[in-house]
Amino acid sequence: MQRFRITFAKGDEVKYISHLDLMRAWERALRRAKIPLAYSQGFNPHPRLFFAAALPVGFTGRAEMLDVVLQKHMELHEFASRLKGQLPPGLQLENVMEVPMTLPPLPAQVVAAEYEVVVESQDAPQEMQARLDDLLVVPSLPWRRERPNGVREYDLRPLIRALWIVGRRERAYVIGMRLQADERGTGRPNDVIAALGLADAVHSIERVRLLLAQD
Amino acid sequence: MISTALLDRILPTVAKPARYSGNEWNSMRKDWAQAKVRVALAYPDVYEVGMSNLGLAILYDLVNQQPEMLAERVYAPWLDMERAMRQAGMPLFSLESHHPVRDFDILGFSLQYELNYSNVLNMLDLAGIPLLASQRNEDCPLVIAGGTCTYNAEPLADFFDLFVIGEGEEVLLELLRLYLECRKSHAPWKEEFLQQAASIKGVYVPHLYRVAYHEDGTVSSIEPAKAGVPARVQKRIVPVLPPPPVKPVVPFLNVVHDRGMVEIMRGCTRGCRFCQAGMIYRPVRERPLQEVLDAIDQLLAHTGYEEIALVSLSSTDYTGIEPLVRELSQRYAEQRLAISLPSLRTDTFSVALAQMIQRTRKTGLTFAPEAGSERLRQVINKSVTADDLLRTAEAAYASGWLRIKLYFMIGLPTETLEDVLAIADLVKAVRGIGRCWHGPRAQVSVSVATFIPKAHTPFQWLPIEDAGQIAAKQQALRRALPGRGIELSWSDPMTAWLEAVLSRGDRRLGQVILRAWQLGARFDAWAEAFQPQLWQQAFAKAGLDASFYATRQRSFAEVLPWTHIHTGVSTAFLWEEYQRSLRGESSIDCRGGCQDCGVRVAFDLDRCPSLADDTVRIASEHARDKADRVAPAGRSHMMDSE
Ligand code: SF4
């Protein structure tokens, strides 16, 4: 058994496919690449793929992660080169490394995620900075999330680790944010943008980095 | 082209946006500017249904293989997407290049189901193409269609420039070449093109035919409106099946049939009298075993599919089915390839086959006895006995399956309450066998459809049974089937009614379809969208009586609206089969001997390919008998014991 960690980009071409669909697309790409996948036990064996964290429909991702378990040993360069030609447009291989089988499952290692959100805004840079500062200075930020099975109330503030301006484009800003993403709670960029009073101005959201426990 | 910005505004607001975003593996993005003829291939239902259609995948592959041609796909936008598109003024666009459909040269629909007709109109409208062929000018795309419904597409005659009757592989390319020719040399090209197209075998140009009616509403004549137009349009067949597509588009979404498909055989030799496919796809043509194996090998390499379906109307009848299945299950065991046989015959050989390919939990096996009593099965020529069914059920339960699914129809010709109650007896007997093996865990699912007489079948003259009668029979069956271990499902009676009306309609129904669409009919095949009252209103407004089409017995002398469409099967044969059914006489399978249906003569074949090659037939029957004799011991190497 062998475990590879793939870092990949999910671009505009495939941003509307759901997490489940993405899983199937990877599985089929791996099968086309003739990678000797390891399967789970049980009545309905399926290949052992583990994604770090589901990316919401509509977001792009610059450095998404996935662990693949192989049944037979393979050289890393061969794995990567076989896989490269089998990915649909919009899915791009950024990096592959071998990781020990003994590491905890990938989703359990994720602690935070960084996003870049493009928002349209006429704000002057100081005004935009002030919005961010005003949000960061409050000790707590009670928030309500409407979900199909009822309303969830929680504190948004502790989920925000950092918030900054990445850059400015014509009539738009790129806002960077690092949000908690572990079993205690996962921050959502849309909520943060809404808290900034910019809910209707979102142009695009990209997850740019996933932070793992040992990072 | 539709702008990405506009799409990005709309797609996040609709369900399953991947239905509209394209970029799937193997989808073809050919150079728009380089292509001399551009075809939009349309399926008038949602993406998940359309992407499961093998015929369209074949044509997509074929057209894109031609250097100067291009084909892209388009499906019916679901209700939420339609709303968003209309609000934004966004026209219907193709998945590959996001070009508006009206920028294509040809818009080709696949018509497989009458309940998609309102979607056809809706798609034309969303594309900004005038609905009526007579109102489209020289700059409009040519609107054409193929598929099973074109064997009687009279209700859609006003909306289409032409129909392709039969197998499209050769005739589509002939049409596209003719199109290129006509557009090259003539300024006003359309009428000239249609005139010439009408002389291509398998092409039906509806406006070149005049239909006249008697006072009572029946058709009095269907005649060519111009010289040089053939009086009868004969369907096209390909004498030998062309190689199957091995690089099909792999969807991201979980579509209805999310798997690789290889057609192993076209046509069916059984001659069930209710079955339109069995009549119109004659003669049978099998794909050589080696070609199937090679195709599957390539298909898997190009798609990465984890499941493959061996497609045909009756997979178990494919001469090489056993070696094929055995080879596949061995060759791809390591990749955990799932194999599916979509149409199993009711016999223990089928169970043994299913056993060979079963990898995961044994969920269910499906069989279709179609009628409850022996007598009625003779009437419809379904050669399955109660004994066959019970032995098959025994083999299946004994091999570890917990659930058996059975398909029946009610409303069949000559059917009495007794025949219907015989369904209950059969089902209870099957459950009894299941209980012997699995106790209360044994399940029987029973699916009961309403019989709908179809054009070009021996029952084409018959009425559909009256809705009240059907309801009474359903009631009786429900009462006779005690609940435990039995799951009963019905087809919706209004859906059956509409299908019955449209499938044997004439040209006057064009008005009804138009009005129903105007009133808001969409996605009639979907329970959540179907509003039968819109269709009833549409009939009333058009001054037509639906029961004239649904519940009326036709005479032999009547000119049926599809009389000028010829499948190769003679009307005399169909009538004779109908008469035999009334006498309760069955007819034999073509593999056992030719029944002179007319196909051999119509297609000028020395020897009908439906007739099995004797040596092969005898060998396979021998194997079958042997399989039947093996006690259902429920072991995976059951077939290996020879
Ligand atoms: S010509 Fe004879 S063998 Fe061929 S399909 Fe017709 S009945 Fe069957």
Coordinates of C-alpha atoms in Angstrom, one line a residue, chain A residues 12-18 20-22 24-25 27-29 31-34 36-40 42-45 57-58 71-72 85-89 91 203, chain B residues 4 7-9 11-12 16-18 21-25 27 250-255 258-259 300-307 334-337 359-362:
Chain A
D12 CA -13.6 28.1 -13.8
E13 CA -14.4 25.3 -16.3
V14 CA -15.4 23.0 -13.5
K15 CA -16.5 25.3 -10.7
Y16 CA -20.1 24.3 -11.0
I17 CA -19.6 20.6 -10.4
S18 CA -20.4 19.5 -6.9
L20 CA -19.7 14.3 -5.3
D21 CA -19.3 14.9 -9.0
L22 CA -15.7 15.9 -8.5
R24 CA -16.4 10.7 -9.4
A25 CA -14.4 12.7 -12.0
E27 CA -12.0 8.3 -9.7
R28 CA -12.5 8.1 -13.4
A29 CA -9.3 10.0 -14.2
R31 CA -8.9 4.7 -13.7
R32 CA -8.0 6.1 -17.1
A33 CA -4.5 6.6 -15.9
K34 CA -4.5 2.9 -15.0
P36 CA -3.8 0.5 -9.3
L37 CA -6.3 1.9 -6.7
A38 CA -6.9 0.2 -3.4
Y39 CA -10.5 -0.5 -2.6
S40 CA -12.5 -0.4 0.6
G42 CA -17.5 -4.5 2.2
F43 CA -20.5 -5.0 0.0
N44 CA -19.8 -2.1 -2.3
P45 CA -16.1 -1.6 -2.5
V57 CA -20.4 24.7 -5.9
G58 CA -19.4 27.9 -7.6
Q71 CA -2.7 -1.2 -4.0
K72 CA 0.6 -1.7 -5.7
G85 CA -3.0 13.7 -19.4
Q86 CA -6.3 12.3 -18.0
L87 CA -7.7 15.3 -16.3
P88 CA -10.6 17.2 -17.8
P89 CA -10.2 20.9 -18.6
L91 CA -8.7 20.3 -13.2
H203 CA -17.9 38.5 -7.8
Chain B
T4 CA -19.1 34.0 -19.2
L7 CA -23.5 32.6 -17.1
D8 CA -21.7 33.3 -13.9
R9 CA -24.6 35.5 -12.9
L11 CA -25.7 29.5 -12.9
P12 CA -25.2 30.0 -9.2
K16 CA -27.4 21.5 -10.7
P17 CA -25.6 24.1 -12.7
A18 CA -23.3 21.5 -14.1
S21 CA -21.6 24.3 -18.0
G22 CA -20.1 21.6 -20.2
N23 CA -16.3 20.9 -20.3
E24 CA -16.8 17.2 -19.7
W25 CA -14.1 14.7 -20.5
S27 CA -16.5 16.6 -25.1
V250 CA -18.2 11.3 -19.7
P251 CA -20.6 13.4 -17.6
F252 CA -19.7 15.0 -14.3
L253 CA -23.3 14.7 -13.1
N254 CA -24.7 11.4 -12.1
V255 CA -26.9 10.8 -15.1
D258 CA -24.0 6.7 -15.8
R259 CA -21.9 4.0 -17.5
L300 CA -12.7 1.8 -20.6
A301 CA -9.3 3.3 -21.5
H302 CA -10.9 6.4 -22.8
T303 CA -13.6 6.9 -20.1
G304 CA -12.5 5.3 -16.9
Y305 CA -16.0 4.0 -16.4
E306 CA -16.6 1.6 -13.5
E307 CA -19.6 0.1 -15.2
E334 CA -9.1 -6.4 -10.7
Q335 CA -10.6 -3.1 -11.8
R336 CA -13.9 -4.1 -10.2
L337 CA -15.8 -3.5 -13.4
R359 CA -19.9 -8.2 -7.8
T360 CA -21.7 -6.2 -5.1
R361 CA -24.6 -6.8 -2.8
K362 CA -27.4 -8.7 -4.6

